[in-house]
Each structure stands twice: as C-alpha cells, then as structure tokens.
Amino acid sequence: MADTLGALLSVNVGDAKPMFVQGETVLTGFDKRPTDGAVRVEAGGLVPDDHVDDAADPDRALLFYQRDSYDSWERELGRTLPYGTFGENLTFEGPADEEVALGDELRVGTVRLRVTQPRIPCRKMAVRLGEEDFPNRYLRSGRLGFFCRVLEAGVVRPGDRVERVRRGGDGMSVADLARILHRERPDAGSLGRVLGCTGLPPALRRRAERMLRRARGEDGDWPGDRTLVVTARRREAAEVVSFDLADPERARLPDAEAGQFLTLSLDVPGVDSPVVRTYTVVGRSDDGAGYRIAVKREPAPAEAPDAPAGLASGHLHTAVGQGARLRARSPRGRFVLAPGERPVVLVSAGIGITPMLAMLGRLAAQDGADGEGGEDGRTGRTVHFVHGARSSRELAFGAQVRALVASRAGLHSHLLFSRPAPGDVLGEHFDEAGRLTAATLERVLPSLDADYYVCGPAGFMADIVTGLVERGVPAEQVRYEFFGAARPLFGDEAGEGAGAVVADGDGRPVTVTFARSGITVPWRENTFSLLALAEQAGLRPEASCRTGLCGTCVARIDGGRVDYAITPLDEAPPGQVTVCCARPATSVMIDL
C-alpha cells in the first residue's frame, strides 16, 4: 500500500552555462529555475534539463530537496530563496532525510523512482549562494536532500503526490548514510553496515570499501618510498620493455585501480638527485601478487638529436634487469573508469596503450553475455578498443588485447597502422592503414554516444579530444591523460590571463614541487588551490568535492607551509594538507 510522503511543489530545470568557479570556467546546469506544466522524465532525468555533472550516472538522475530545508536556510541567510536555488530537480513538501531510506521506491506522477544516496554539496553551490564556505555549512546542517534512479519513465508536474510504494530493505536512512560516509571519522562497524546494503550504488560502494580498508589499516597506501624487486623483464615492442615488480618478501601488493600509475625514484649514474617518473600499472605480474609496468625508451629531443635519450627510460632499458631493486610510491591517479551504462571507447596511440590495457582488462572481467555481474558485481558494458601504432614492430601488448577482446561478448577492437611493415597483413595483424583521428572514430563506432578514455602524445590528444567535442560529444564524456608533456585542451589555462608569480618576503618566487611527479612550478596570484595548480601542470591528482569536504585529495606535505582558501570540514592529519582548498604560504613540496 502506498504511503503518501507529501506533494511536489516545483519542477526545476536549467540550461548548461559557463560558471566561473575557483579560478576556472566550467560548464554546468546547476542554475535551475521552476518550470510550469508537465515535464517528461527518462532514465537520465528531466528531459528539458541540461544534466551536465551527473549525466553518466543513472543513480543520480533526479535530485529531491525539501521545502522545510528552504525555510531553515531562508531564516539563517535572511533572504528569500526561489525553488531550484540548490540545484535540485524536484522541490517537495515531505519528510526529512532521516525518514527516507536507501532503496525506498517512490511514485511521482507516472514516474517510479528508487532512492540511491544523499546529496553532497559541490563547489558550484558556493557560487550560486554567494558564500565561499556554504558547501561546508550545507554538509554540517544535515539538510542534504537525496538522489533517485529512474525505474519507470513518465511525466511529473507541480502538485503531484510523492508516494512511497515500497520501503527499502536495508534499513539505512539517507541521513545515516551521509553521516557515516561524509561526516564522521571512518568506523569499521558503521562502514560494514553500509557495505551490507544491497541497494548501495557502485560508486558509493567503492568509496565505503576504501574507507573501510583505511579504517582497518589495510588500504595499501604505503607512506613514502617502498623497495620493490624486478622479478621479470620482457621486450614488448621495439622500444618498449615491461617490468614485473614485487615485494622482496613476496607479500601481495595492494590493488591498483585500472589506469593508475606507479611513481619510481631512480638513482641514475651521474645525476645528483633521484630521477622521479610515473609509469602506468598495466596489470598484475604473472603470479598475481605484484605489478607490471611498461616503459618506452624515449628518443633524444628533436631539437638536440645528439643529446642522450630519455634519462629515466634509458636507465631502465639499459641498466635495470631481473633482481634489481627500485623505490616506488603507492599507486595513484584519477584517470580511472567511472561508473555508467553507456558504451566505453578506449582510444590510444603509442605507449598510451598502457592505461587502456588495464581498463580493458577490468571491463573484460565484467560479464556482459548473460547479464550477471562480473567480479565487481556489475553487468558488463559494451567496449570498443581503438589504437594506433606505426606497425607491428612498435605495437606493445597486441596479443593481450586480442585475448581480452575474445574473452566475452560485447568487446571490440580496431587497430590502425600508420606505416605497416612488409610482413604486416591487413585483417590479421591490423584492421586499417592510416592514422587514428576523430573521423576514424566517427566512421568505425556504431554511435558517438559513449564514454571516452583517451591517452597518447600531446598532438594526438588534442586532435582526438577536440575532434570528438566538435562532433557533438559532450566534454564531460571525454576523459584523457597525456603521456609526455601535457597541455590544456579547452582553453589556455595557464597562459593568457595567468596571474603574476608570487614572491616571498625575500623576493624569491614561491614554488610548488610535486614530489611524485618531479615537477616544480611557480605559484601565481590568481590560482585558487594547489589542486588547480597541479591540474594546470598536467597532473591528475585524486579529487572529488573540491571544497574540503570529502578528504579524497589529502596529500602529504614534505616541506613548507600552507594557508586555506576554504577551511576544510575536518582538519587534515599532521604532515598532510587538503590540496583542493590549500594555498602555499611559502615554497612547498607536496606528495603528488
């Protein structure tokens, strides 16, 4: 029997517009306004609404916010707030988050929904409300609202009843879920309760699993450098060698997310300080306990052909063999697979194949043939693996790609050789002669509506990413990572309009050194945070809320002092900083 919770007061939609947030311009549909009449709801949410940030996540298709919360905020802020101010799709008269549970099924109009998670504020809320610390206040208030997944499409309109037609079976309220995952220090007992919820969305399950490992001291995020031994070395292509790395005592190394990298500190003869480089974790070593990385030997610079070849890659190729010991920091990087239901397209060139191979392996482990979940409990997605190489001589991991593609239904590959070798046979060793471009993707893919992951040299990256966007692919559906020198693809993020370099009290420039990546860059006046500076430098640190709420971006500080543009919800542990809202007070060294 249906349980009436209240009534729908407003249906709010917004167009995607540029918004200047924390020193950068982002495209967002956060600015929502009430609309009259009936509105169609489909799997992605309200049809007239530009659903930018959550477009790839059906578990966040519709956002509900309560009228009582509006009343409370109006009293606190001393001003009238029109419906849609908080970016919600549906404003309703109904119960607080404590009375709404994960898995509750709701009916509004002719639409059937399932409650999936609490709403966590983002940095755009600070802009809309005109108060920099508002996301922090919002989270502390507990007046969050909740997201729903669309089970049955239909129509909603103001005045519709909001009914609960089925109670969730997990007994976890939206408020409790927010408290455990976002407001309390990690507690193994509470997190275990969260992970016992059958209706927990995949993204929140991964977050809870990470938090539980940390709470138990099992997260595998080892501090500083750790010695690893080379257990195998293989020639994968003419200029590519793979190395299997293991713990000297053969302890199993912690899992890395597909697409993450390992940071090595190399002692290169003739170089005074360690040479720091990052290499993608291609997968597990043969025994399943260690990591495998792949290193392409970089040539001498084009402007100095007589100079030595790549310093780090040359050392690894010529001086590091089985039994050698290397210093490594734990896997990092946010160029990883995001949840979603659209097909996945993995696009790479050259050594950019390495994160794509890791992602293909992870996606292949999801069973798409019979609808049963794979190793992570999710149904397999359709995957297209598209790669460009000069010839079979330069192609690394071709056999592994073919084996993975053949491992289940729904996996496809398309390989291009720009300069096929005399023995390369079309249809056997490669699928097409020529260079991989956005036009290639438009021709070989059944549809451009997909989630893209792109990796390769700078010129290749710029051509593919901008070409996809020019063909109508939303920028938020294209994720990318450079191999080699990085540069912004959507505007000159650190060029024209960049602020002056900040100087310290002695007139010396304030610099930020990202220790894992071996990069030192000057701090500029109009840069919002250390996270923004890292991204401008081509790094891809892990981050989520960007307002000091979630703790995802916390990193070790190895030298110097910072101030905060926004006070984090929780103080970072000693020796660490919340980089999304920290700014250097002196020259600093950060473990990124």
XYZ file of C-alpha atoms in Angstrom:
592
model
C 0.000 0.000 0.000
C 1.333 3.404 -0.976
C 2.455 5.785 1.759
C 1.938 9.462 0.869
C 5.052 11.446 1.805
C 3.943 14.833 0.547
C 3.461 16.851 -2.612
C 5.651 18.090 -5.427
C 5.933 21.876 -5.183
C 8.238 22.696 -8.097
C 9.913 21.059 -11.087
C 13.209 22.829 -11.820
C 15.327 22.751 -14.977
C 18.388 24.594 -16.213
C 20.450 25.126 -19.350
C 24.151 24.312 -19.392
C 26.021 27.589 -18.889
C 29.585 28.637 -18.130
C 30.242 29.337 -14.454
C 33.443 30.819 -13.068
C 34.402 28.626 -10.116
C 37.635 28.722 -8.124
C 39.605 30.398 -10.877
C 38.302 28.329 -13.791
C 35.293 28.335 -16.066
C 33.187 25.164 -16.012
C 30.083 24.189 -17.952
C 27.243 23.367 -15.579
C 23.487 23.034 -15.389
C 23.450 23.887 -11.661
C 21.448 27.096 -12.163
C 17.898 25.706 -12.222
C 14.565 27.553 -12.346
C 10.960 26.399 -11.832
C 9.021 25.374 -14.910
C 5.262 25.071 -15.395
C 3.239 22.139 -16.639
C 4.095 18.512 -17.232
C 7.734 17.510 -17.672
C 8.921 14.224 -19.176
C 11.292 12.077 -17.089
C 13.521 9.442 -18.677
C 16.460 7.378 -17.405
C 18.811 10.380 -17.443
C 16.421 12.672 -15.552
C 14.194 15.562 -16.630
C 14.234 15.762 -20.419
C 14.435 19.607 -20.668
C 17.190 19.796 -18.032
C 20.853 20.022 -19.049
C 22.195 17.324 -16.790
C 25.933 18.013 -17.066
C 27.798 16.784 -13.990
C 25.745 13.636 -13.366
C 24.940 12.774 -16.975
C 26.870 9.490 -16.849
C 25.422 8.327 -13.521
C 21.842 6.995 -13.592
C 21.920 6.682 -9.802
C 21.866 10.498 -9.647
C 19.210 11.113 -12.276
C 16.880 13.213 -10.090
C 17.605 15.318 -7.012
C 14.914 15.954 -4.387
C 15.065 18.785 -1.830
C 12.613 19.522 0.979
C 10.568 22.695 1.500
C 11.380 22.612 5.240
C 15.078 22.898 4.382
C 14.331 26.004 2.301
C 12.542 27.517 5.281
C 15.550 26.840 7.525
C 18.048 28.329 5.061
C 15.908 31.418 4.494
C 15.890 32.060 8.245
C 19.639 31.528 8.526
C 20.589 33.577 5.472
C 17.954 36.269 5.947
C 16.755 36.225 2.352
C 14.199 34.585 0.082
C 15.429 31.617 -1.913
C 13.493 30.613 -5.047
C 12.995 26.922 -5.722
C 15.923 25.478 -7.670
C 18.488 27.553 -5.751
C 20.199 24.391 -4.502
C 20.274 22.796 -7.944
C 17.516 20.312 -7.170
C 15.224 18.961 -9.863
C 12.218 18.440 -7.604
C 11.285 20.580 -4.619
C 8.738 18.826 -2.420
C 6.778 19.085 0.791
C 7.824 15.970 2.625
C 9.856 14.238 5.318
C 13.463 14.961 6.284
C 16.339 12.743 5.213
C 16.095 10.765 8.465
C 12.735 9.392 7.308
C 13.783 8.467 3.762
C 15.751 5.250 3.310
C 18.188 3.869 0.766
C 16.209 1.689 -1.629
C 12.808 3.306 -0.966
C 10.734 3.248 -4.146
C 8.728 6.373 -4.860
C 5.976 7.278 -7.306
C 5.602 10.848 -8.502
C 3.058 11.416 -11.251
C 3.566 8.463 -13.596
C 7.273 8.086 -12.737
C 8.671 5.367 -10.475
C 11.961 6.049 -8.693
C 14.385 4.441 -6.261
C 16.281 6.420 -3.608
C 20.020 5.864 -4.063
C 22.089 8.301 -1.991
C 22.292 11.621 -0.164
C 23.254 14.777 -1.969
C 26.759 16.025 -1.159
C 27.395 19.721 -1.942
C 29.838 20.831 -4.607
C 31.859 23.982 -5.169
C 29.241 25.421 -7.552
C 26.855 25.797 -4.626
C 29.205 28.409 -3.157
C 28.936 30.447 -6.363
C 25.143 30.188 -6.573
C 24.684 31.177 -2.909
C 27.447 33.784 -2.995
C 29.157 32.392 0.119
C 32.511 30.648 -0.215
C 32.075 28.431 2.843
C 28.489 27.438 2.052
C 29.181 23.820 0.972
C 30.754 23.237 4.381
C 27.758 24.767 6.161
C 25.384 22.759 3.987
C 27.012 19.444 4.840
C 27.196 20.230 8.553
C 23.498 21.171 8.586
C 22.389 17.665 7.633
C 19.767 19.183 5.306
C 21.062 17.475 2.189
C 18.240 16.052 0.074
C 18.608 12.848 -1.907
C 19.138 11.431 -5.382
C 16.973 8.864 -7.164
C 17.331 6.443 -10.043
C 14.515 6.283 -12.611
C 12.868 2.842 -12.663
C 9.921 3.734 -14.904
C 9.857 6.784 -17.176
C 6.848 9.058 -17.227
C 5.633 12.577 -16.526
C 5.730 14.793 -13.420
C 4.138 18.169 -12.702
C 3.846 20.511 -9.726
C 1.079 19.310 -7.391
C 1.742 15.583 -7.930
C 1.722 13.446 -4.824
C 5.031 11.945 -3.707
C 4.244 8.394 -2.594
C 6.416 5.646 -1.166
C 5.245 2.436 -2.841
C 7.930 0.164 -1.386
C 10.278 0.529 1.565
C 13.966 -0.184 1.108
C 15.052 -3.421 2.722
C 18.373 -2.232 4.121
C 17.118 -0.043 6.971
C 19.679 2.673 6.170
C 18.299 6.216 6.107
C 19.687 8.822 3.744
C 20.806 10.835 6.782
C 22.667 7.855 8.298
C 24.412 7.142 5.013
C 25.600 10.754 4.744
C 26.755 10.777 8.350
C 28.818 7.592 8.008
C 30.379 8.331 4.623
C 30.839 12.089 4.774
C 30.622 13.493 8.284
C 32.204 11.036 10.717
C 35.673 9.643 11.106
C 35.807 6.223 9.404
C 34.497 3.499 11.706
C 34.784 -0.159 10.697
C 31.473 -1.132 12.271
C 29.443 1.616 10.618
C 31.152 1.090 7.274
C 30.447 -2.619 7.466
C 26.783 -1.774 7.929
C 26.888 0.446 4.839
C 28.540 -2.278 2.756
C 25.809 -4.677 3.836
C 23.238 -2.551 1.988
C 22.173 -4.333 -1.178
C 20.964 -1.090 -2.766
C 24.241 0.801 -2.386
C 25.294 2.324 -5.751
C 28.646 1.105 -7.158
C 30.377 4.477 -6.704
C 29.426 4.660 -3.023
C 30.333 1.012 -2.505
C 33.849 1.668 -3.791
C 34.132 4.711 -1.517
C 32.950 2.723 1.506
C 35.348 -0.108 0.679
C 38.277 2.326 0.510
C 37.243 3.912 3.796
C 36.933 0.518 5.456
C 40.391 -0.518 4.302
C 41.787 2.712 5.719
C 39.903 2.267 8.986
C 41.433 -1.217 9.314
C 44.860 -0.095 8.184
C 44.548 -2.302 5.081
C 44.373 0.339 2.359
C 47.821 -0.487 0.986
C 48.663 3.191 0.638
C 52.185 2.834 1.898
C 53.925 6.011 3.090
C 56.862 7.334 1.101
C 59.076 5.047 -0.963
C 58.889 1.249 -0.804
C 61.512 -1.087 -2.181
C 60.289 -3.392 -4.952
C 62.316 -6.033 -6.760
C 62.238 -6.702 -10.509
C 61.111 -10.312 -10.948
C 60.797 -10.343 -14.749
C 61.650 -8.207 -17.748
C 60.196 -8.629 -21.250
C 60.564 -6.964 -24.619
C 57.006 -5.941 -25.588
C 57.849 -3.882 -28.701
C 60.878 -2.396 -30.419
C 61.179 0.420 -27.854
C 59.002 -0.922 -25.029
C 60.105 -3.131 -22.134
C 57.834 -4.359 -19.335
C 58.976 -4.956 -15.767
C 57.292 -7.132 -13.161
C 57.737 -5.639 -9.696
C 57.204 -7.472 -6.407
C 57.659 -7.047 -2.693
C 61.054 -8.515 -1.684
C 59.270 -10.766 0.842
C 56.672 -11.712 -1.778
C 53.820 -10.052 0.125
C 50.906 -9.285 -2.182
C 50.943 -5.652 -3.304
C 47.636 -3.775 -2.863
C 45.209 -3.493 -5.756
C 45.542 -0.541 -8.096
C 42.584 0.880 -9.966
C 42.768 0.358 -13.705
C 44.526 3.406 -15.167
C 46.531 4.370 -12.075
C 50.295 4.844 -12.143
C 53.289 3.913 -10.024
C 55.895 6.567 -9.173
C 59.543 5.435 -9.293
C 62.523 7.252 -7.782
C 65.535 6.197 -9.841
C 69.198 6.529 -8.953
C 70.711 7.304 -12.331
C 74.537 7.363 -12.509
C 75.876 10.868 -12.961
C 72.706 12.530 -11.662
C 72.924 14.137 -8.216
C 69.308 13.644 -7.122
C 66.779 10.843 -7.761
C 65.004 10.984 -11.114
C 61.253 10.719 -10.493
C 58.978 9.275 -13.179
C 55.499 7.752 -13.313
C 54.531 4.589 -15.210
C 51.081 3.065 -15.609
C 50.319 -0.170 -13.788
C 49.441 -2.282 -16.824
C 48.198 -5.126 -14.659
C 49.332 -7.784 -12.244
C 52.545 -9.769 -12.618
C 52.191 -13.394 -13.660
C 51.927 -14.627 -10.071
C 49.126 -12.167 -9.321
C 50.977 -10.632 -6.365
C 52.998 -7.848 -7.965
C 52.619 -5.123 -10.574
C 53.580 -4.916 -14.232
C 54.665 -1.609 -15.746
C 55.805 -0.810 -19.279
C 58.481 1.696 -20.249
C 59.018 3.152 -23.701
C 62.546 4.312 -24.365
C 62.209 7.978 -25.178
C 64.353 9.353 -28.031
C 66.638 12.343 -27.849
C 64.847 15.696 -28.174
C 64.095 16.658 -31.762
C 65.901 19.966 -31.275
C 69.021 18.142 -29.973
C 69.321 14.797 -31.799
C 72.860 14.239 -30.481
C 71.732 14.519 -26.852
C 71.228 11.374 -24.736
C 67.926 9.543 -24.989
C 65.369 9.774 -22.179
C 67.162 9.861 -18.845
C 64.854 7.584 -16.852
C 63.677 5.342 -19.676
C 67.234 4.918 -20.958
C 68.400 3.875 -17.500
C 65.583 1.348 -17.118
C 66.185 -0.114 -20.577
C 69.956 -0.443 -20.266
C 70.757 -0.855 -16.573
C 67.781 -2.448 -14.807
C 67.257 -6.185 -15.060
C 65.812 -9.079 -13.101
C 66.791 -8.867 -9.445
C 67.265 -5.086 -9.457
C 65.636 -3.089 -6.670
C 63.645 0.059 -7.289
C 61.980 2.577 -4.981
C 58.282 3.144 -5.647
C 55.396 5.044 -4.135
C 51.925 3.567 -3.899
C 49.638 3.662 -6.978
C 47.930 6.981 -7.636
C 45.929 8.754 -10.318
C 42.318 9.583 -11.097
C 42.364 8.589 -14.770
C 40.241 5.570 -13.895
C 36.975 4.052 -15.045
C 33.848 5.876 -13.896
C 30.530 4.098 -13.345
C 27.957 4.356 -16.102
C 25.865 2.473 -18.622
C 26.951 3.985 -21.929
C 29.393 2.045 -24.115
C 33.071 2.645 -23.320
C 35.556 3.657 -26.025
C 39.258 3.279 -25.187
C 41.355 5.382 -27.575
C 45.155 5.417 -27.578
C 48.312 5.813 -29.586
C 51.820 4.570 -28.942
C 52.682 3.868 -25.305
C 49.305 5.387 -24.388
C 48.047 1.816 -24.746
C 49.148 1.003 -21.181
C 46.228 2.501 -19.179
C 43.837 1.346 -21.907
C 45.056 -2.238 -21.476
C 44.456 -2.053 -17.729
C 40.950 -0.658 -18.300
C 40.170 -3.270 -20.948
C 41.191 -5.994 -18.518
C 38.914 -4.593 -15.829
C 35.976 -4.209 -18.224
C 36.514 -7.687 -19.671
C 36.098 -9.107 -16.163
C 32.502 -7.844 -16.185
C 30.251 -10.497 -17.686
C 28.130 -8.938 -20.410
C 26.905 -12.116 -22.051
C 24.247 -13.297 -19.609
C 23.538 -10.163 -17.626
C 25.169 -11.467 -14.459
C 27.563 -9.140 -12.700
C 31.300 -9.570 -13.137
C 33.901 -9.609 -10.411
C 32.734 -6.245 -9.084
C 29.049 -7.116 -9.261
C 28.209 -5.012 -12.318
C 26.929 -6.057 -15.696
C 29.462 -5.752 -18.495
C 29.379 -2.725 -20.772
C 29.995 -2.679 -24.490
C 33.640 -1.717 -25.094
C 35.458 -0.510 -28.221
C 39.261 -0.572 -28.057
C 40.777 1.632 -30.784
C 44.551 2.011 -31.008
C 47.061 3.498 -33.409
C 50.667 2.344 -33.896
C 53.244 2.619 -36.668
C 53.462 -1.131 -37.308
C 53.609 -4.482 -35.536
C 57.189 -3.663 -34.598
C 56.058 -0.731 -32.448
C 52.853 -2.348 -31.155
C 53.021 -3.380 -27.497
C 50.603 -5.869 -25.909
C 48.800 -6.728 -29.134
C 48.365 -10.386 -28.133
C 46.922 -9.429 -24.747
C 44.404 -7.083 -26.374
C 43.250 -9.794 -28.788
C 42.881 -12.314 -25.964
C 40.855 -9.922 -23.820
C 38.573 -8.914 -26.688
C 37.879 -12.587 -27.358
C 37.104 -13.308 -23.695
C 33.451 -12.188 -23.704
C 30.710 -10.771 -25.868
C 30.481 -7.013 -26.227
C 34.213 -6.330 -26.590
C 35.556 -4.986 -29.907
C 38.899 -3.750 -31.192
C 40.085 -1.730 -34.167
C 43.819 -1.388 -34.790
C 45.409 1.102 -37.183
C 48.993 1.000 -38.503
C 50.255 4.275 -39.955
C 53.295 2.622 -41.580
C 52.680 -1.134 -41.880
C 55.827 -3.260 -42.015
C 56.356 -5.516 -45.037
C 55.134 -8.557 -43.096
C 52.051 -6.882 -41.612
C 48.914 -8.441 -43.082
C 45.682 -6.429 -43.244
C 42.910 -8.300 -41.450
C 45.400 -10.382 -39.487
C 47.841 -8.009 -37.807
C 45.833 -4.789 -38.158
C 42.410 -3.581 -39.303
C 43.189 -0.384 -41.188
C 46.131 1.523 -42.618
C 46.355 5.165 -41.640
C 46.344 7.439 -38.640
C 43.797 7.341 -35.865
C 41.668 10.510 -35.831
C 38.279 11.630 -34.567
C 36.974 10.991 -38.089
C 38.111 7.376 -37.721
C 36.057 7.022 -34.560
C 33.016 8.562 -36.220
C 33.329 6.004 -39.023
C 34.040 2.798 -37.073
C 31.834 3.267 -33.996
C 28.123 2.415 -34.133
C 27.412 5.676 -32.294
C 29.448 8.527 -30.840
C 27.268 8.469 -27.710
C 29.765 6.793 -25.389
C 32.179 7.407 -22.537
C 35.679 8.012 -23.943
C 39.065 7.429 -22.332
C 41.929 8.819 -24.386
C 45.697 8.605 -23.900
C 48.708 9.322 -26.092
C 51.112 12.027 -27.264
C 50.103 15.683 -26.947
C 49.236 16.291 -30.603
C 47.214 13.085 -30.819
C 45.352 14.003 -27.636
C 44.446 17.465 -28.843
C 43.193 16.173 -32.209
C 41.082 13.364 -30.748
C 39.548 15.235 -27.823
C 38.749 18.451 -29.658
C 37.566 16.453 -32.677
C 35.093 14.496 -30.547
C 33.744 17.645 -28.918
C 33.377 19.312 -32.343
C 31.307 16.294 -33.418
C 28.873 16.814 -30.578
C 30.288 14.558 -27.869
C 29.806 16.366 -24.522
C 33.161 17.306 -22.997
C 32.242 15.582 -19.724
C 32.044 12.259 -21.592
C 35.693 12.528 -22.682
C 38.371 11.728 -20.103
C 42.002 11.941 -21.051
C 45.548 11.604 -19.804
C 48.715 12.743 -21.533
C 51.838 10.668 -21.976
C 54.626 13.158 -22.281
C 54.292 16.912 -21.982
C 50.756 17.960 -21.088
C 48.852 20.990 -22.280
C 45.292 22.205 -21.754
C 42.814 21.126 -24.412
C 39.955 23.519 -23.675
C 41.467 26.990 -23.468
C 44.784 28.313 -22.272
C 44.501 27.530 -18.560
C 47.885 28.902 -17.573
C 48.782 31.192 -20.437
C 46.944 34.381 -21.291
C 45.263 35.690 -18.153
C 47.608 33.867 -15.777
C 48.469 35.921 -12.719
C 51.885 37.191 -11.746
C 54.288 34.861 -9.970
C 54.037 35.366 -6.205
C 57.259 36.253 -4.361
C 58.124 35.543 -0.736
C 59.407 38.101 1.783
C 62.933 37.863 0.358
C 61.749 38.494 -3.184
C 62.204 34.882 -4.287
C 59.414 33.227 -6.297
C 57.122 30.922 -4.323
C 57.277 27.499 -5.953
C 55.372 24.246 -5.564
C 57.205 20.963 -6.083
C 55.089 17.897 -6.821
C 57.433 15.257 -5.460
C 55.964 12.135 -7.060
C 55.996 13.701 -10.499
C 59.293 15.547 -10.286
C 57.669 18.848 -11.347
C 58.302 22.296 -9.853
C 56.078 25.195 -10.898
C 55.673 28.799 -9.693
C 52.636 29.828 -7.685
C 50.592 32.533 -9.419
C 48.295 35.143 -7.935
C 45.006 34.046 -9.466
C 45.398 30.282 -8.864
C 42.738 29.020 -6.473
C 44.422 25.993 -4.893
C 47.265 23.513 -5.015
C 44.895 21.129 -6.787
C 44.212 23.695 -9.524
C 47.951 24.301 -9.928
C 48.623 20.563 -10.206
C 45.993 20.208 -12.921
C 47.398 23.190 -14.811
C 50.766 21.413 -14.712
C 49.227 18.382 -16.421
C 48.846 16.221 -13.297
C 45.656 14.379 -12.455
C 45.508 14.086 -8.640
C 42.612 12.284 -6.998
C 39.885 14.750 -6.010
C 36.140 14.896 -5.661
C 34.276 17.671 -3.845
C 36.901 20.457 -4.319
C 35.534 22.240 -1.241
C 37.364 20.496 1.615
C 34.516 18.146 2.498
C 35.399 14.627 1.398
C 39.107 14.172 2.177
C 39.813 12.458 -1.154
C 42.590 14.887 -2.108
C 44.512 14.886 1.191
C 48.250 14.517 0.481
C 51.469 14.617 2.452
C 53.394 17.892 2.671
C 57.135 17.313 2.702
C 58.210 20.922 3.227
C 56.843 24.440 3.608
C 53.576 25.842 4.957
C 50.083 26.353 3.529
C 47.047 28.512 4.223
C 43.470 27.604 3.341
C 41.168 29.445 0.943
C 38.318 27.402 2.461
C 38.558 25.806 5.893
C 38.230 22.003 5.409
C 35.362 20.234 7.147
C 37.885 18.056 9.003
C 41.430 19.084 9.796
C 43.971 17.073 7.810
C 46.222 14.777 9.880
C 49.622 16.175 10.917
C 52.001 16.399 7.981
C 49.169 16.375 5.416
C 47.142 19.013 3.589
C 43.776 19.192 1.837
C 45.057 20.274 -1.570
C 41.704 21.244 -3.113
C 41.490 24.329 -0.909
C 45.101 24.849 0.263
C 47.424 27.584 -0.980
C 51.165 27.850 -0.320
C 52.255 30.338 2.335
C 55.887 29.520 1.428
C 57.504 27.360 -1.209
C 56.193 23.844 -0.582
C 56.755 20.229 -1.593
C 53.618 18.109 -1.957
C 53.488 14.330 -2.371
C 51.741 14.327 -5.750
